[in-house]
Structure formats: C-alpha cells, structure tokens
Short mmCIF file of C-alpha atoms in Angstrom, two decimals:
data_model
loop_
_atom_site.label_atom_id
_atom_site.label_comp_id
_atom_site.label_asym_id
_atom_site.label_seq_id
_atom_site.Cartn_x
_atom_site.Cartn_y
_atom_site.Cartn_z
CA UNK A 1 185.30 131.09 187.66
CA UNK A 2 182.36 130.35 185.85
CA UNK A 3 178.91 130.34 187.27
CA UNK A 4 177.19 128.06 189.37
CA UNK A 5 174.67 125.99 188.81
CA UNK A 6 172.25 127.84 191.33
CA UNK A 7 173.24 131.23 189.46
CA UNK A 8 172.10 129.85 185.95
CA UNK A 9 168.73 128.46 187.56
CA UNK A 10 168.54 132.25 188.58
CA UNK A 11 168.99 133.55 185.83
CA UNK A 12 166.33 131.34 184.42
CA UNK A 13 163.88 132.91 186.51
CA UNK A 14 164.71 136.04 186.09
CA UNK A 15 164.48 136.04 182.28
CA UNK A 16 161.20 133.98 182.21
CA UNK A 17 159.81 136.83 184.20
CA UNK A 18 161.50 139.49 182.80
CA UNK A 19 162.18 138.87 179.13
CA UNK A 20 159.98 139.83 175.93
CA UNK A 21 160.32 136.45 174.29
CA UNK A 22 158.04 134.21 171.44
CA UNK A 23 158.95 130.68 171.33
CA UNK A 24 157.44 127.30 170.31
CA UNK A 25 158.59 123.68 171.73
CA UNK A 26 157.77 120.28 171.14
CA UNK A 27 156.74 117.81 174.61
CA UNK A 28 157.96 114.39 173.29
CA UNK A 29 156.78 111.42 175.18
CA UNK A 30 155.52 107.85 174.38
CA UNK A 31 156.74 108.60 170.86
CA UNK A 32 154.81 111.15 170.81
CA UNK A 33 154.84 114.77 170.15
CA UNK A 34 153.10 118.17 171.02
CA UNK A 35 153.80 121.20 169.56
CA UNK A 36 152.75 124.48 171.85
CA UNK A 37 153.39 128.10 171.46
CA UNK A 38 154.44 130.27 174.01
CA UNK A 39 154.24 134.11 174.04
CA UNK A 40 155.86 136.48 177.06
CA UNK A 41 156.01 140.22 177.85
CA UNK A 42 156.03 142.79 180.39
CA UNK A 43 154.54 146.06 179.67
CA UNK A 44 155.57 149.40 180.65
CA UNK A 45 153.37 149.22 183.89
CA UNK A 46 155.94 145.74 184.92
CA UNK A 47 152.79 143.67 184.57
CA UNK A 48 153.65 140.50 182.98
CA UNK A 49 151.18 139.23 179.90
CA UNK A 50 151.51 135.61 178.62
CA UNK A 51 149.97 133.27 175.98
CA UNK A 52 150.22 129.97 176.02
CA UNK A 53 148.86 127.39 172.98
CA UNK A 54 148.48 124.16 171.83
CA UNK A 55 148.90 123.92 167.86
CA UNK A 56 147.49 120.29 167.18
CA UNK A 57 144.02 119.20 167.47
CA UNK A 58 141.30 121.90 169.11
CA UNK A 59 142.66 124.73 169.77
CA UNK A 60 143.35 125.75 173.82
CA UNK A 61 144.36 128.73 174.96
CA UNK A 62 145.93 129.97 178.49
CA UNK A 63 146.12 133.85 179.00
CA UNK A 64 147.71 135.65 181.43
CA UNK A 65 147.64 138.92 183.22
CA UNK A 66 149.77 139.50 186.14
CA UNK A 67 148.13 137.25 188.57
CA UNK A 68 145.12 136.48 186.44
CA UNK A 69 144.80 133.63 184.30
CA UNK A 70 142.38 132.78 181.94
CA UNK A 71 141.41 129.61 180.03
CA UNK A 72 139.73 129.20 176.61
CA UNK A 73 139.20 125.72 175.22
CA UNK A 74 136.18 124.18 173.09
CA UNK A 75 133.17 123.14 174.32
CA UNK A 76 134.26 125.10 177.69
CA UNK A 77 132.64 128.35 178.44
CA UNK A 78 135.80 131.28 179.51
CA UNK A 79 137.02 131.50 182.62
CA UNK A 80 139.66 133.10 184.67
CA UNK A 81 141.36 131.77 187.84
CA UNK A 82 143.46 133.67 190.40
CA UNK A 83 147.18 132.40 190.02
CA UNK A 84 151.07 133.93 189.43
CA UNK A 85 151.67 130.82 186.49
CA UNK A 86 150.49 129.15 184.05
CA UNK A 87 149.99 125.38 184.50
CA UNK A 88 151.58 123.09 181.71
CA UNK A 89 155.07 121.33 180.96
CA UNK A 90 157.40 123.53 182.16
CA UNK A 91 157.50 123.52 186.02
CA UNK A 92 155.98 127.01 187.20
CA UNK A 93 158.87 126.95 189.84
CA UNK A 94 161.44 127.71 186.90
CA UNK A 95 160.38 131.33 187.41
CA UNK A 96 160.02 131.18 190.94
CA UNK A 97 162.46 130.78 193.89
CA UNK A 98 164.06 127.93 192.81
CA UNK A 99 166.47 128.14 196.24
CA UNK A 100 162.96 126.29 197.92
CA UNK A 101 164.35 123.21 196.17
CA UNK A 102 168.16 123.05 197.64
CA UNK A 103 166.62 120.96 200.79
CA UNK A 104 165.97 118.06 198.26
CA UNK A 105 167.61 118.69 195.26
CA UNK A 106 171.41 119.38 193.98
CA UNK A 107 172.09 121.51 191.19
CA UNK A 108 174.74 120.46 189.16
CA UNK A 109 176.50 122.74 186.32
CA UNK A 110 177.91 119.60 183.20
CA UNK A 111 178.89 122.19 180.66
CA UNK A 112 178.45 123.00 177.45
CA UNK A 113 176.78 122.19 174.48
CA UNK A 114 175.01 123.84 171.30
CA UNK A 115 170.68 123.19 171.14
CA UNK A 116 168.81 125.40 168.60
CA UNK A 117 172.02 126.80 167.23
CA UNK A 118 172.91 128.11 170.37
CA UNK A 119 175.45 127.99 172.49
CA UNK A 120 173.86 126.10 175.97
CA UNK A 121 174.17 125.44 179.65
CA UNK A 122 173.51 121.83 180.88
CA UNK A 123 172.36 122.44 184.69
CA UNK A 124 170.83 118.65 185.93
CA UNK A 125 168.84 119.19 188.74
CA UNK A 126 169.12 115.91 191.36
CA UNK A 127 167.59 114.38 193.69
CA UNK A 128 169.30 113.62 197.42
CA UNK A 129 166.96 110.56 197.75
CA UNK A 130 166.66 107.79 195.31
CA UNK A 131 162.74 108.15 195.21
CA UNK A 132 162.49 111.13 192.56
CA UNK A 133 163.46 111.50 188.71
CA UNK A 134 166.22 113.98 187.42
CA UNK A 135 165.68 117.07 185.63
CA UNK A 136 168.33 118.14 182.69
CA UNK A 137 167.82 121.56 182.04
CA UNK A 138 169.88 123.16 179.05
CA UNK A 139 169.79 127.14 179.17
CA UNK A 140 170.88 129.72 176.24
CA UNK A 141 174.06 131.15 177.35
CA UNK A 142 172.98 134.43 175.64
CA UNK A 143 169.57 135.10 177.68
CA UNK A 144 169.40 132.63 179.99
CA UNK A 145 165.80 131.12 178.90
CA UNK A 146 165.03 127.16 178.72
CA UNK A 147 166.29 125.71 175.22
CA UNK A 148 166.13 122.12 176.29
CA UNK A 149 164.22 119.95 179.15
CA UNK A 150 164.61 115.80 180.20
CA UNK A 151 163.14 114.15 182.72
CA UNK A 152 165.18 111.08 183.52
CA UNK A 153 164.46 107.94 185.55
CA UNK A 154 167.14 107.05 188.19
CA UNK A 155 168.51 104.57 185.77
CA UNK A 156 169.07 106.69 183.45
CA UNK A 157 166.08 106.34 181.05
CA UNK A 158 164.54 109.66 179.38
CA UNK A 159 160.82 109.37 180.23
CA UNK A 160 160.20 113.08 178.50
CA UNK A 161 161.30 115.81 177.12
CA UNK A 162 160.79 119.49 175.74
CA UNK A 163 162.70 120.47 172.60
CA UNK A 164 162.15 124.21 171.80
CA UNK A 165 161.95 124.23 168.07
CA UNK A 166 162.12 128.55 167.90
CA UNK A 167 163.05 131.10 170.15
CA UNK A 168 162.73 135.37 169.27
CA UNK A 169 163.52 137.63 172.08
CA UNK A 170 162.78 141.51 171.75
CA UNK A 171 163.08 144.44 172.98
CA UNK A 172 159.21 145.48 172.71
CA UNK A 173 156.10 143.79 173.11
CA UNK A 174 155.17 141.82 169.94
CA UNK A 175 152.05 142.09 168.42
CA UNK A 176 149.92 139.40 169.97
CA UNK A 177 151.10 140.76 173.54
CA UNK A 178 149.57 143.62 172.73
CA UNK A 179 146.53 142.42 171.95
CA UNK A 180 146.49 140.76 174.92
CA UNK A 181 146.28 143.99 176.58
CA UNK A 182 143.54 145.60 175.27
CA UNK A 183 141.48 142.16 175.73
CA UNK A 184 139.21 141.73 178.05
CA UNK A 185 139.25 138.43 180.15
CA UNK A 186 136.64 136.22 181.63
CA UNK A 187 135.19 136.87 184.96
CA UNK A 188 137.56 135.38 187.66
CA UNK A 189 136.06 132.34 188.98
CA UNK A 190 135.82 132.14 193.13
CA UNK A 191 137.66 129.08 193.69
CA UNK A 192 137.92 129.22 197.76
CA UNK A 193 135.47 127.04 198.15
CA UNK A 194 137.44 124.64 196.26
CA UNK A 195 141.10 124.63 197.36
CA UNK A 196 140.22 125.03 201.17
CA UNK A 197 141.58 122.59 203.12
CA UNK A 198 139.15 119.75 204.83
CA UNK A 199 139.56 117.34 207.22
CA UNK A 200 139.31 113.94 206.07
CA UNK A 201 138.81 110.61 207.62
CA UNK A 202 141.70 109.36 206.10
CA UNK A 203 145.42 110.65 206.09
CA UNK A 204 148.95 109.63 204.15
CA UNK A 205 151.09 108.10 206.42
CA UNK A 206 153.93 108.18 204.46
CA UNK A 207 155.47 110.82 201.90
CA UNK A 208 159.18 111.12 200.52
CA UNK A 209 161.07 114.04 202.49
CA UNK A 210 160.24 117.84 201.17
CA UNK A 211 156.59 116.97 200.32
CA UNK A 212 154.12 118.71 202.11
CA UNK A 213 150.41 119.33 201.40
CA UNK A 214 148.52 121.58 199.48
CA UNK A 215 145.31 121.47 199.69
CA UNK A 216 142.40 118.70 200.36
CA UNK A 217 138.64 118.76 199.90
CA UNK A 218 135.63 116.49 198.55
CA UNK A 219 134.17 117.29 195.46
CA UNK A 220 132.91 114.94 192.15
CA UNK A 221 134.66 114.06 189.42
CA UNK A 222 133.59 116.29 186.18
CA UNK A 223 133.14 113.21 184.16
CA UNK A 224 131.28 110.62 186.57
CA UNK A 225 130.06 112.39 189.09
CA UNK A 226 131.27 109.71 191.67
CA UNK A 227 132.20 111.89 194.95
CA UNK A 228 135.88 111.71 195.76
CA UNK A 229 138.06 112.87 198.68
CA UNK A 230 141.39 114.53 197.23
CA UNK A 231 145.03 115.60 199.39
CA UNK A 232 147.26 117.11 196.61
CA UNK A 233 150.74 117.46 197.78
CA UNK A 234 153.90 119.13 196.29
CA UNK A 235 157.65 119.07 197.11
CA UNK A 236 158.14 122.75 194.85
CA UNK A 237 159.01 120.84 191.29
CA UNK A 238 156.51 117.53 191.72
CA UNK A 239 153.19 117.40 192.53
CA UNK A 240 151.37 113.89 193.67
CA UNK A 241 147.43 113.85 193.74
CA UNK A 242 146.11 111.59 196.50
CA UNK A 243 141.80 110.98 195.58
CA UNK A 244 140.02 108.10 197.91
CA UNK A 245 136.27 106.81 196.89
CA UNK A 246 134.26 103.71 197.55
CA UNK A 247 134.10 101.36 195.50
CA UNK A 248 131.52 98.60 194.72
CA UNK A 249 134.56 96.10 194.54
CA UNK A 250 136.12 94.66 197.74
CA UNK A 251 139.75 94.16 196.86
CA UNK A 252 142.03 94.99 193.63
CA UNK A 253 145.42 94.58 193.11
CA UNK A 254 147.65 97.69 192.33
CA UNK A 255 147.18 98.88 188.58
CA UNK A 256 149.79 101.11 186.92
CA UNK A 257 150.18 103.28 184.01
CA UNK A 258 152.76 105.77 183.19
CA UNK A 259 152.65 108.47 180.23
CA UNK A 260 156.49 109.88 180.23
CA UNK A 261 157.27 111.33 183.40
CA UNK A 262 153.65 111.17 184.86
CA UNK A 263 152.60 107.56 186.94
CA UNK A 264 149.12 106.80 187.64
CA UNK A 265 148.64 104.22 190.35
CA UNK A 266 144.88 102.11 191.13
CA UNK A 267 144.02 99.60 193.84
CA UNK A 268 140.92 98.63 195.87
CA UNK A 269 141.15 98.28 199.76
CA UNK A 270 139.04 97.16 201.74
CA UNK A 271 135.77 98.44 199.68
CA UNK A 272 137.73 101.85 198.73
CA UNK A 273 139.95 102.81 195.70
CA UNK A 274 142.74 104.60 195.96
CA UNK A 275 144.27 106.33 193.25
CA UNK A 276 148.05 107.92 193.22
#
C-alpha cells in the first residue's frame, strides 16, 4: 500500500529539517516572477543553519541559526529576531507539525507525476469549509523535499505558485553553510514589547473555524507614522492581519486588491478604517 498523504507531508518536514540541501525556485504571480535562493544544513552539533535570498533587484538576505534569525537588507541596519523559521513563500508549517492542520484541512495523495526531472508526489491539501484556498504540494519521491507549490481558488483558478528551478542535496555542509557558521550575527532584537498581547476596544466577531489569535498590540506604521491597533490571527497555514485606525473620512465603501494568493481589504466605518 502506498503511503498516505499525511506520511508524505511528514516526510516533508522531516527532510526540510533534516536534509543538507541548495535549491533555487521561482514565486510566479500576477505574471510575475521571483527568483530566490535557498540554502539548508545541520551541523554536527544538530543545529540547523539556513540562507535564504532574493536574486532580483537589492539584494536581501535571511540567516538562520537554530532559533535565531537574522535579516540583512539595504538601507536597513542588521538585526536578529528570536524565531524557529524563516518567514517567506513557503509556509513555515511545512517543517512543523503539520498534524495541527487535520481539524481544518484534508490531505489528499493524486499521484504521480515528473517536476524538475524527477519523479513527484502530488499531495493537495483541502479545505473542510468553502472559505479557504487549496494548496497542491508536489514532493520528490527520492528525498521527500518541495519540488512544486499552487495555491488554488475554490474554483479552481491558480492564484500562485512556486516552481523550484534546481535542487542539490548532500551529504556535508556546502560551502556557504559553512560560512554561515563562523559568522557572526546581529544582536537579537527584544521584541516582547511588541508581540504582547493588548486589550483593545475593539474585537472580531467573526473568524472562519481553526483561526485563533496571535498576538495584538498598538504601535505606528513604519512608513506614516499614523498609530494603528493590530489582532493578527492564524489557522497554522494562513495568517489574516486585522489593523483598526481613525480616519479623517466618515464612511468608505469596501476596497479590494489581491496580489496571487494574498487579499487586501479597505473600508471606512463610522470615522475608522479597517483594513483586512
């Protein structure tokens, strides 16, 4: 009997954690693409190290060690954060414990097919509930590790996807892992005072089942300064950012915009904005 969907999704996490591996993919969305590289190793010690890179325009790097991670971008002094994952297209709970997902999702095993000149899993992760999109998820029947991801509307329409483009796995730490070792990182930035949660005059009556929240807090937005109040929640695989401000208009009518998978929603009630 072959294995189950839920046993390849496993395997998926253990190889993204466990594998030596140097790959690059593509993120295609409005017509457009961006290329990233992606670097992963564990050293002798089991701590993991990770690179992660954006090719096109100014360079950006994320670096990882263990549970640090660092950022260095232009025009942005260093800094490190406290965190397991790296934040970027492909959903940190891939390497996680994706069973958290079973009370909302289904895991279904398609079959085969051949992506990158490899012979390839299709495993579509689905929603129960008609209010979420699909992920297709097609994994190298050799290691295990993400070849090919779509996110797909509920009528069928591909809103995104990641194409890896090149995939090396080894059996030692390549050379910019190792230098990655012997760096040394930024300071780690105290976030608590950022991600502890506040009570707020306002609440979400309403949230689709599995979602549950984060964190909340008040703070100002980087590039205005205009003081918002912000409830991020998360059902494991989504996330959905909540940020309420006054406004200097009364009413507006609900504004949308949506770039691939990701939907940004704007109106103004009742002399406050509302952003989704």
């Amino acid at each position: 009997q072959p294995p189950s969907a839920k046993l390849w999704l496993e395997r998926l996490s253990y190889s993204l954690n466990n594998l030596n591996f140097n790959t690059s993919f593509v993120v295609v969305k409005n017509n457009q693409a961006e290329p990233y590289h992606w670097f992963h190793g564990v050293d002798d010690n089991n701590l993991e190290l990770e690179i992660f890179s954006t090719l096109n325009g100014p360079r950006r790097d994320i670096l990882r060690k263990g549970n640090v991670v660092s950022y260095i971008e232009p025009e942005v002094a260093p800094y490190s954060v406290e965190s397991k994952s790296i934040s970027g297209p492909i959903p940190a709970i891939f390497s996680g414990d994706i069973t958290s997902l079973m009370s909302t999702y289904e895991f279904i095993s398609v079959g085969r097919s051949r992506i990158l000149g490899r012979a390839a899993q299709l495993v579509r992760i689905v929603a129960k509930e008609q209010d979420r999109f699909g992920y297709w998820l097609w994994l190298d029947q050799e290691s295990g590790l993400l070849l090919k991801m779509a996110i797909i509307s509920r009528n069928g329409q591909l809103l995104e996807q990641v194409q890896f483009t090149h995939l090396e796995i080894s059996d030692d730490l390549v050379e910019t892992i190792k230098q990655l070792q012997t760096a040394e990182l930024p300071a780690v930035v105290d976030t608590s005072r950022f991600v502890t949660s506040e009570e707020l005059s306002w609440e979400v009556d309403w949230l689709p089942a599995g979602f549950k929240e984060v964190k909340s807090n008040r703070h100002r937005i980087s590039s205005t300064k205009q003081p918002v109040e912000f409830i991020l929640f998360n059902d494991g695989l989504v996330d959905v950012s909540v940020y309420v401000a006054a406004s200097r208009e009364k009413q507006r009518s609900v504004e949308f915009v949506m770039d691939g998978a990701t939907v940004v929603l704007n109106q103004v009630v009742n002399g406050f904005e509302v952003s989704v």
